[in-house]
Coordinates of C-alpha atoms in Angstrom, one line a residue:
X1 CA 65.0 50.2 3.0
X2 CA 63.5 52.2 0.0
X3 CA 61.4 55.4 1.1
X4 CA 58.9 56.1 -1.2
X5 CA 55.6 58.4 -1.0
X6 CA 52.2 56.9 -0.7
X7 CA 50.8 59.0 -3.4
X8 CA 53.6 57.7 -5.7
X9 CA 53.2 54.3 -5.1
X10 CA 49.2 54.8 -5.6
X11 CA 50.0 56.4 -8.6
X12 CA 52.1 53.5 -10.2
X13 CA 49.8 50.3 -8.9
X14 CA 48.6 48.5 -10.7
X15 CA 44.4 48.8 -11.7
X16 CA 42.9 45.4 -10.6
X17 CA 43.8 45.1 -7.1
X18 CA 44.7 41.1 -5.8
X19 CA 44.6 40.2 -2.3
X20 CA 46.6 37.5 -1.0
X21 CA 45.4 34.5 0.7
X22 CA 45.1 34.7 4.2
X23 CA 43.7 32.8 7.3
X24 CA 41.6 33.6 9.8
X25 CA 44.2 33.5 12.6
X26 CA 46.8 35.2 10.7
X27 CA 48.5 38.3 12.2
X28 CA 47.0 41.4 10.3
X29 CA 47.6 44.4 12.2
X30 CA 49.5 45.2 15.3
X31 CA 48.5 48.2 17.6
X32 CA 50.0 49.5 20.7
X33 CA 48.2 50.3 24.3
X34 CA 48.2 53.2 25.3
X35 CA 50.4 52.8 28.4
X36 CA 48.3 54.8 31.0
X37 CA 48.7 51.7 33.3
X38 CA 52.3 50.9 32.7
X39 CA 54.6 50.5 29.5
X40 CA 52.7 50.2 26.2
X41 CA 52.2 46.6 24.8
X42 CA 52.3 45.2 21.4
X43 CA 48.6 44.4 20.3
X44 CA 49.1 41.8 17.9
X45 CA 44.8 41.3 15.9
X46 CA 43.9 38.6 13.7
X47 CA 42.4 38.7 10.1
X48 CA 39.1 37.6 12.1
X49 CA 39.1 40.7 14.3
X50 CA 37.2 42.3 11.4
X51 CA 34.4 40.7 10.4
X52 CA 34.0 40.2 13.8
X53 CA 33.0 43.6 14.0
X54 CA 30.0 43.5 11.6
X55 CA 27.8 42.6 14.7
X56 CA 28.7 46.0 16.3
X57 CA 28.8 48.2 13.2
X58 CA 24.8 46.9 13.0
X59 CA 23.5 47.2 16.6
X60 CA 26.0 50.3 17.9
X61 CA 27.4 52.2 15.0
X62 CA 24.0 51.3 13.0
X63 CA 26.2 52.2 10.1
X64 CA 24.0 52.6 6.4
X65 CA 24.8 52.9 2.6
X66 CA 25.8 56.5 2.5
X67 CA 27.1 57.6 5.8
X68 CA 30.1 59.7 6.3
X69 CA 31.8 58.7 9.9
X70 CA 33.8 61.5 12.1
X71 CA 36.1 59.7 14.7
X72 CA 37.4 62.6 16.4
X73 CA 40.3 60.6 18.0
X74 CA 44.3 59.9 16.8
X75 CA 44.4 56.3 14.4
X76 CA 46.8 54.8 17.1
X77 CA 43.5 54.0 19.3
X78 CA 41.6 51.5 18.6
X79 CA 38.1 52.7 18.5
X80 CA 39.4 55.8 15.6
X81 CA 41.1 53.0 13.7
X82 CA 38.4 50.3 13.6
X83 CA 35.0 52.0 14.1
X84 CA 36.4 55.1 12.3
X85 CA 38.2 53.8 9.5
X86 CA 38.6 50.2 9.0
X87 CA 34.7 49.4 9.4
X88 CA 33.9 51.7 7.0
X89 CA 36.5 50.1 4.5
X90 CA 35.1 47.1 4.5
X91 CA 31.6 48.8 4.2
X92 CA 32.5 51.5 2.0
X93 CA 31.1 54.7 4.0
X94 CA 32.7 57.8 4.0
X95 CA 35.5 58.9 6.8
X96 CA 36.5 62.0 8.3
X97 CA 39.9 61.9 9.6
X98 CA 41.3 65.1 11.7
X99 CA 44.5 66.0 13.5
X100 CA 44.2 69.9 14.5
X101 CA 42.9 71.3 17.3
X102 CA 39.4 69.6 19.2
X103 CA 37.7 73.0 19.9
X104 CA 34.3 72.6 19.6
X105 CA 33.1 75.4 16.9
X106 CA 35.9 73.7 14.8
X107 CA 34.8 70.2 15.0
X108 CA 30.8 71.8 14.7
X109 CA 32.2 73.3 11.7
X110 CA 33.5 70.0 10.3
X111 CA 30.5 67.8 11.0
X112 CA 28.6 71.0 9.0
X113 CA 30.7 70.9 6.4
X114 CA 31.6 67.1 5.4
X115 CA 28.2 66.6 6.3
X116 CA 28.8 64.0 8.9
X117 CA 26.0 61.5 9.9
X118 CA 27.6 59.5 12.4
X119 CA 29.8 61.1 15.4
X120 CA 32.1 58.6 17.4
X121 CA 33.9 60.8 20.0
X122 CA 34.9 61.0 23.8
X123 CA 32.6 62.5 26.9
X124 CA 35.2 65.1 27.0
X125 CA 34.8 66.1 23.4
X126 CA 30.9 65.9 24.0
X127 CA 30.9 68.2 27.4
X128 CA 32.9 71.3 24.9
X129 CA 30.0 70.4 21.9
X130 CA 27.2 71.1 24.4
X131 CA 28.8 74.2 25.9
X132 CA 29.2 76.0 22.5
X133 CA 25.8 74.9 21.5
X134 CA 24.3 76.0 24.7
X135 CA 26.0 79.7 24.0
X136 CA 25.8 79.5 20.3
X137 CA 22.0 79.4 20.4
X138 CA 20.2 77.4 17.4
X139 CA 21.7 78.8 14.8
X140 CA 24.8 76.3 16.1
X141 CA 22.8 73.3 15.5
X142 CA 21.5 74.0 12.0
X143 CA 24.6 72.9 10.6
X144 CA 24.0 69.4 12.5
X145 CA 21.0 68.3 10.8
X146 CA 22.1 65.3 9.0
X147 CA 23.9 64.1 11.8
X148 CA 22.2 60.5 13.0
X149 CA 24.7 58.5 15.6
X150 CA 26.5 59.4 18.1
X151 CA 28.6 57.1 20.1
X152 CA 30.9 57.6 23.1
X153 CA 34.2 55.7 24.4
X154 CA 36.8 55.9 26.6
X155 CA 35.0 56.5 29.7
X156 CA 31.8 57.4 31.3
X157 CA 29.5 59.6 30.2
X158 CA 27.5 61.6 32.6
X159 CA 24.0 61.4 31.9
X160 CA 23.5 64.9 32.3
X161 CA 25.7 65.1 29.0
X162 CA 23.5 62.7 27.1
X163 CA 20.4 64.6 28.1
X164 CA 21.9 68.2 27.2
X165 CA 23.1 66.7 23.7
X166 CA 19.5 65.1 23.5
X167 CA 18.1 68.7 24.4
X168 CA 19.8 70.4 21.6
X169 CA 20.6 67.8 19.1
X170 CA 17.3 65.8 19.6
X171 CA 20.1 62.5 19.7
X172 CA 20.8 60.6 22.4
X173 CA 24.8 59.2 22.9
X174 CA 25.2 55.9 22.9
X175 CA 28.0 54.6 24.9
X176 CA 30.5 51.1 23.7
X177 CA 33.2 50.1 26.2
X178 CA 36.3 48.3 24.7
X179 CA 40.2 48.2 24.7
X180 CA 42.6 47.9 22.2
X181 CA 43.1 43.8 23.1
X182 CA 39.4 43.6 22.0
X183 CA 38.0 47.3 20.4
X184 CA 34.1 47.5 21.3
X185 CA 32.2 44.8 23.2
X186 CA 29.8 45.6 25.2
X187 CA 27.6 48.4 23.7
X188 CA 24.2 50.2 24.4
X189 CA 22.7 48.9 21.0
X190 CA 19.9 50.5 19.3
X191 CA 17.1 48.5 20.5
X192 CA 17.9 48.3 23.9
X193 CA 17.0 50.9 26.6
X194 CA 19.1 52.9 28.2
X195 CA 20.4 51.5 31.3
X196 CA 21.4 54.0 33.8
X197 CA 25.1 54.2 34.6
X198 CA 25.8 50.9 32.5
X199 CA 27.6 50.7 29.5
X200 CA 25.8 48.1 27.7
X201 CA 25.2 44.2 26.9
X202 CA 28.1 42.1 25.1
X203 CA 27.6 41.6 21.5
X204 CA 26.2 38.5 19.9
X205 CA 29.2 36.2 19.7
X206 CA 31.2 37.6 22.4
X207 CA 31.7 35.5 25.7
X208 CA 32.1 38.2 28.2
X209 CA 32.2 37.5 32.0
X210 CA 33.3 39.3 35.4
X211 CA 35.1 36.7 37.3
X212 CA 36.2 36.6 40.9
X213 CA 39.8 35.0 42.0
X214 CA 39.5 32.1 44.5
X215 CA 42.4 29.3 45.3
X216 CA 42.0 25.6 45.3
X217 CA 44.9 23.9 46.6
X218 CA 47.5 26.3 46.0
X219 CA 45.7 26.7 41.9
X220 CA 44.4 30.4 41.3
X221 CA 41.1 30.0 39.7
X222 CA 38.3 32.1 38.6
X223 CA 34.5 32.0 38.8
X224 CA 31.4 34.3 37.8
X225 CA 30.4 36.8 40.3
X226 CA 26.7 36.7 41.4
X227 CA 24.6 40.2 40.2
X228 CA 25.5 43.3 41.2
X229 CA 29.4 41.8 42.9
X230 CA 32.0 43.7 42.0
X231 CA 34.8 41.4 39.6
X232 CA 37.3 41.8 37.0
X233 CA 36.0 42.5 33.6
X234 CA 37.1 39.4 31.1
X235 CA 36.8 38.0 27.4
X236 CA 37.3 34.5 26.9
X237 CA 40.0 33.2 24.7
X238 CA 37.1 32.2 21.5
X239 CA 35.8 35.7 21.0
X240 CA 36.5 36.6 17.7
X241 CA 37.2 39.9 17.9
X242 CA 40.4 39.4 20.8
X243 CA 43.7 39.7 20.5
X244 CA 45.7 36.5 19.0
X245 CA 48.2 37.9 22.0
X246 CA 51.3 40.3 23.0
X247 CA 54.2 40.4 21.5
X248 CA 57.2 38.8 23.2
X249 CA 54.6 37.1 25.6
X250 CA 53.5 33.6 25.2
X251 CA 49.9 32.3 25.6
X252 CA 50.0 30.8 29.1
X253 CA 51.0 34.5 30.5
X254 CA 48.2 36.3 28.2
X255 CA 45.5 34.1 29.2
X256 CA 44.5 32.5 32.5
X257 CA 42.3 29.2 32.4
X258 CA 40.6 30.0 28.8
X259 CA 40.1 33.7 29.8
X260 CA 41.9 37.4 29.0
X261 CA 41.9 39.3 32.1
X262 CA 41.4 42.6 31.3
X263 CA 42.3 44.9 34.4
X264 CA 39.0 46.5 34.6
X265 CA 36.7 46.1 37.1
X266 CA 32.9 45.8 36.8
X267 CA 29.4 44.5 37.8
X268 CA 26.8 42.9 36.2
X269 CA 22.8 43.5 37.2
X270 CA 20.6 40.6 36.7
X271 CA 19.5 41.7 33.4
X272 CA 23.0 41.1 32.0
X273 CA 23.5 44.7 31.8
X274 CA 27.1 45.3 32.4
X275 CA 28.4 48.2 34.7
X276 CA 32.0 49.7 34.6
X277 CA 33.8 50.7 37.5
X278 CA 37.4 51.3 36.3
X279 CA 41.1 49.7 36.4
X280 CA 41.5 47.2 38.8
X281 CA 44.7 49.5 40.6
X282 CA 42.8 52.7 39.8
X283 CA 39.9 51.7 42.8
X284 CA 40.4 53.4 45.8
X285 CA 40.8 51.3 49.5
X286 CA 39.8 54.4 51.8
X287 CA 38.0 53.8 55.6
X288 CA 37.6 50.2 54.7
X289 CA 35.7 50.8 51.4
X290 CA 36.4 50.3 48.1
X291 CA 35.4 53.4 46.0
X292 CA 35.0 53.9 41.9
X293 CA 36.9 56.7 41.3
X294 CA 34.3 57.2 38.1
X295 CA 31.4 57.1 40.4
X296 CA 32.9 60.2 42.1
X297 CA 33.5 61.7 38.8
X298 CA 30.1 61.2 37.4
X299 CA 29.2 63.1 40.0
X300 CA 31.3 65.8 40.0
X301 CA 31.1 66.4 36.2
X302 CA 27.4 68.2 36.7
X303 CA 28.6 70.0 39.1
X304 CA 27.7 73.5 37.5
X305 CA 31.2 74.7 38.2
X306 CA 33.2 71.8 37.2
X307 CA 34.3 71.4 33.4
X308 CA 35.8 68.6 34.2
X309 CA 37.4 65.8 37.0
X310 CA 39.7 63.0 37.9
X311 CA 39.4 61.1 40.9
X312 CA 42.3 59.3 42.5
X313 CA 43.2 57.9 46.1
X314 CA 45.8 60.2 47.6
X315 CA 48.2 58.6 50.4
X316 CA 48.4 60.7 53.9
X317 CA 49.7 60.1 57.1
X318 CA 50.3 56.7 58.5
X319 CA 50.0 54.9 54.8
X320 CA 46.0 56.5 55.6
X321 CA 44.3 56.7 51.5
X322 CA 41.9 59.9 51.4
X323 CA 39.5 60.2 48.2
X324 CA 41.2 63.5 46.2
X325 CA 39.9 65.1 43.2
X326 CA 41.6 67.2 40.9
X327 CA 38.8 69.6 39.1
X328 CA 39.3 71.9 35.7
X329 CA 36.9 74.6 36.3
X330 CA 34.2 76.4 34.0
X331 CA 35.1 79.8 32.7
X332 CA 33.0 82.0 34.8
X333 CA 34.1 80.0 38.2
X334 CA 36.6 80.7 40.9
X335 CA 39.3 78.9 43.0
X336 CA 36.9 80.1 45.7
X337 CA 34.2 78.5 45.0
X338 CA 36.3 75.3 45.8
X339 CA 33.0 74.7 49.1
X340 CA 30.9 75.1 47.0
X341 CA 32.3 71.9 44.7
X342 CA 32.6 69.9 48.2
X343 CA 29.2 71.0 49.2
X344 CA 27.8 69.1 46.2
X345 CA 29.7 66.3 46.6
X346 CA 28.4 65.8 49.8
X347 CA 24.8 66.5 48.6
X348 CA 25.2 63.9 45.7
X349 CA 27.3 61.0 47.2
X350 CA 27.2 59.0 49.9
X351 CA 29.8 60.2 52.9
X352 CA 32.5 57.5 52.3
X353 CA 32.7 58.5 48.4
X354 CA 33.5 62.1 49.2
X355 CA 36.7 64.1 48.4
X356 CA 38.8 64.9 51.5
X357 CA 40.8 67.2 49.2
X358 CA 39.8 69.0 46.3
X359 CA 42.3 70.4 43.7
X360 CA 41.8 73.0 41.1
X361 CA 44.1 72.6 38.1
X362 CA 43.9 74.3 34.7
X363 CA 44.4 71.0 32.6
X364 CA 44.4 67.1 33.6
X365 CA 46.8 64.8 32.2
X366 CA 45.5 62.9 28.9
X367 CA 47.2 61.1 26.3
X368 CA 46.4 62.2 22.8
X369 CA 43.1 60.1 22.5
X370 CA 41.8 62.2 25.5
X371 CA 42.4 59.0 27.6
X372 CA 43.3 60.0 31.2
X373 CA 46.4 59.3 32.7
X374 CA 46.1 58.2 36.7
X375 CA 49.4 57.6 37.0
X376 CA 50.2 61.1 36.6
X377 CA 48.1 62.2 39.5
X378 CA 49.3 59.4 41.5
X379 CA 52.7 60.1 41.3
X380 CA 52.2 63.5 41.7
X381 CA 51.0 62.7 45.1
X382 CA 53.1 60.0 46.5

């Protein structure tokens, strides 16, 4: 095939600029998973997926004439490629796009000077923001001023993050959980409440459920869990904004009875506020309980000595599972001060939910979007 430059071939198109006709259902963009669980998969998205995002650019991403969007992550995610760039194509804001390093004066320096309104970032990303504007002073957040969103993905964000952004920013995070089958779906939106620990309500026009396996005569089914029951996170097969499939995978093995399963689990209060609890083979079977590894992270993550933490079930003696955490330290702490870590776990969690074993590493394992990768851990322990 022909290599040619993009700037060349901009260069030579033509002035007027003719789409071709296209159907709802036809393949428009394929992306790959990121492959923390397994091999990556073949995404393949409908021309649909992107109008069907319109719903959450108004009630998440609140996005207005004018803006200028910073989407700190790589364009091979999801949430960088759609909320970050693609959304704001079809709206015509203004997009940031950055591949050097995240260090927080740099990125503070960016919003400062492109003049960023909304931020759409990771917890991780967030955590190094608040440290350098707590030691900066307020001086650091002059340069802020005309930022207006903030929105966090990827995974949970400790409240005491939100409420030390809020402290110096005077902006509180908003948090969307998605996947790259289905980008962003259930969202805190702006005129809804913060719920503690949830990540949001489904959109308007999304059918999402938690579903529970049961077997009738040999048939796996699946039925709604009751409030508060622990389930497996799903989107049923009408949402606009899924997946049309995998590639090399037919239908019947992508969706069970009218539903995409997405690995996750989750819980649901009676309020329809939806709660995450993490991949379905990341949960942890210790002492006859099943354990959230993120609940134990949350936790650990305002500890005053942890930067930050991964939680994982760590196999002992006689196939016994122990909760293990491996912690990244703040500058100014010590590998001694590994009782005083425990000590607040045990303060802040109930017994079952603390870690047997605590291990101080200088980095955890992350793919590129900042994504954590279990697997590492995991086999690092077996």
């Amino acid at each position: 095939p022909t290599i040619c430059l993009f700037s060349e071939l901009i260069k030579n198109a033509a002035p007027e600029f003719e789409t071709a006709p296209t159907r709802a259902n036809d393949p428009a963009y394929w992306m790959y998973t990121s492959g923390t669980a397994g091999t990556p998969k073949a995404v393949i998205h409908a021309h649909r997926s992107i109008p069907a995002h319109d719903e959450r650019i108004k009630l998440w991403q609140d996005l207005q004439r004018g803006d200028v969007v910073f989407n700190t992550s790589a364009m091979n995610w999801s949430y960088a490629l759609t909320a970050g760039m693609l959304d704001c194509w079809r709206h015509g804001t203004g997009v940031v796009s950055y591949e050097g390093p995240m260090e927080a004066r740099l990125l503070a320096e960016i919003i400062c000077k492109k003049r960023v309104t909304s931020l759409l970032t990771v917890p991780g990303i967030y955590r190094r923001l608040v440290r350098f504007l707590a030691n900066e002073g307020e001086s650091a957040t002059v340069g802020l001023q005309k930022l207006r969103v903030a929105l966090s993905a990827g995974e949970s964000l400790a409240a005491a993050t939100r409420e030390r952004f809020r402290q110096h920013t005077g902006l509180t995070i908003r948090e969307g959980l998605g996947m790259t089958e289905h980008s962003v779906y259930l969202v805190q939106a702006v005129d809804q409440a913060l719920v503690p620990g949830s990540c949001g309500r489904p959109l308007p026009g999304q059918r999402i459920d938690v579903l529970q396996e049961a077997s009738s005569k040999g048939v796996l089914q699946y039925a709604s869990t009751g409030p508060n029951e622990m389930g497996i996170l799903a989107t049923h097969y009408t949402c606009p904004g899924l997946m049309l499939g995998y590639h090399g995978q037919s239908e019947a093995e992508t969706f069970q009875g009218g539903w995409f399963l997405s690995g996750d689990l989750a819980k649901r209060d009676a309020e329809g506020n939806f709660f995450f609890l993490g991949r379905r083979d990341d949960v942890i079977t210790a002492g006859g309980y099943r354990i959230s590894p993120l609940e134990v992270e949350a936790v650990l993550n305002q500890c005053p000595l942890v930067a930050e933490a991964a939680v994982i079930g760590k196999p002992v003696v006689d196939d016994k599972i122990i909760v293990c955490a491996y912690v990244v330290l703040v500058e100014t702490a010590t590998v001694a001060q590994q009782d005083e870590i425990m000590a607040y776990a045990r303060e802040h969690l109930a017994g079952y939910k603390v870690p047997r074993d605590v291990i101080v590493t200088k980095a955890l394992p992350k793919t590129r979007n900042g994504k954590l990768k279990r697997l590492e851990l995991r086999t690092d322990n077996a």
